[in-house]
Amino acid sequence: QVRLVESGGGSVQAGGSLKLSCLASGYSYNNYCMGWFRQVLGKEREGVANIGGDGNIWYGDSVKGRFTISQDNAKNTLYLQMDSLKPEDTGMYYCAIKGGYCSLLEIEYRYWSPGTQVTVSS
């Protein structure tokens, strides 16, 4: 059974940093993509960043230059380093995994983490 568990959420002042981790277990994809998504209050869930098995990386426009996605395959862990945080980054953050190449479509990600709250105060 595939399981994704994040950690690292919390509260920080604007301009601060947080690092999210997502430990993945139970998957057997030879080729896969892992991504971070977030849901801000009053808005639909959106893609933040993703990374494919081929090393290709995508960032949403609102986080480019501030967030960095990475993964440690030996630890089966996905990371999201979030710097220069803004109040509009406040929301619930999720990691997700899909087989095959990366996609921007949420529906293609089969497995999701429970979510972790990130709160940025002004």
Tab-separated table of C-alpha atoms in Angstrom, residues 32-104:
chain	number	residue	atom	x	y	z
A	32	TYR	CA	7.304	8.163	-11.518
A	33	CYS	CA	6.694	11.775	-10.755
A	34	MET	CA	6.300	13.374	-7.363
A	35	GLY	CA	4.772	16.755	-6.808
A	36	TRP	CA	3.738	19.333	-4.271
A	37	PHE	CA	0.300	20.912	-4.363
A	38	ARG	CA	-1.370	23.463	-2.118
A	39	GLN	CA	-4.833	24.707	-1.362
A	40	VAL	CA	-5.149	28.287	-0.288
A	41	LEU	CA	-8.325	29.363	1.514
A	42	GLY	CA	-11.027	30.192	-0.994
A	43	LYS	CA	-9.163	28.814	-3.982
A	44	GLU	CA	-8.875	25.504	-5.774
A	45	ARG	CA	-5.910	23.278	-5.129
A	46	GLU	CA	-2.962	24.185	-7.371
A	47	GLY	CA	0.321	22.650	-8.382
A	48	VAL	CA	3.395	24.108	-6.714
A	49	ALA	CA	6.255	22.034	-8.119
A	50	ASN	CA	6.991	18.582	-9.429
A	51	ILE	CA	10.017	16.450	-10.201
A	52	GLY	CA	10.230	13.495	-12.521
A	53	GLY	CA	12.380	10.409	-12.471
A	54	ASP	CA	14.293	11.932	-15.381
A	55	GLY	CA	15.182	14.894	-13.186
A	56	ASN	CA	12.944	17.377	-14.979
A	57	ILE	CA	11.520	19.985	-12.620
A	58	TRP	CA	8.536	22.287	-12.955
A	59	TYR	CA	7.536	25.215	-10.732
A	60	GLY	CA	4.352	27.211	-10.596
A	61	ASP	CA	4.792	30.843	-11.554
A	62	SER	CA	3.919	32.079	-8.070
A	63	VAL	CA	6.790	30.182	-6.424
A	64	LYS	CA	9.553	30.357	-9.041
A	65	GLY	CA	12.778	31.644	-7.565
A	66	ARG	CA	11.537	31.136	-3.986
A	67	PHE	CA	10.781	27.415	-3.673
A	68	THR	CA	13.088	24.491	-4.460
A	69	ILE	CA	11.934	20.916	-4.961
A	70	SER	CA	14.349	18.026	-4.501
A	71	GLN	CA	14.342	14.356	-3.671
A	72	ASP	CA	16.584	11.867	-1.933
A	73	ASN	CA	15.970	8.536	-3.625
A	74	ALA	CA	17.953	6.627	-1.015
A	75	LYS	CA	15.590	7.934	1.658
A	76	ASN	CA	12.454	7.806	-0.520
A	77	THR	CA	11.860	11.393	0.508
A	78	LEU	CA	10.665	14.429	-1.410
A	79	TYR	CA	11.470	17.930	-0.162
A	80	LEU	CA	10.189	21.434	-0.712
A	81	GLN	CA	12.425	24.240	0.505
A	82	MET	CA	10.325	27.371	0.791
A	83	ASP	CA	12.158	30.687	1.108
A	84	SER	CA	10.993	34.310	1.080
A	85	LEU	CA	7.579	33.151	2.184
A	86	LYS	CA	4.617	35.458	1.684
A	87	PRO	CA	1.225	35.563	3.432
A	88	GLU	CA	-0.359	34.378	0.183
A	89	ASP	CA	1.617	31.130	0.516
A	90	THR	CA	-0.569	30.232	3.500
A	91	GLY	CA	-2.488	27.044	2.921
A	92	MET	CA	-2.571	23.280	3.159
A	93	TYR	CA	0.298	21.610	1.343
A	94	TYR	CA	0.146	18.093	-0.093
A	95	CYS	CA	2.613	15.777	-1.765
A	96	ALA	CA	1.464	13.303	-4.386
A	97	ILE	CA	2.875	10.610	-6.641
A	98	LYS	CA	1.940	9.222	-10.053
A	99	GLY	CA	3.447	6.654	-12.345
A	100	GLY	CA	4.983	7.776	-15.601
A	101	TYR	CA	5.853	11.295	-16.640
A	102	CYS	CA	4.936	14.413	-14.729
A	103	SER	CA	1.618	16.112	-15.280
A	104	LEU	CA	-0.024	19.306	-14.129
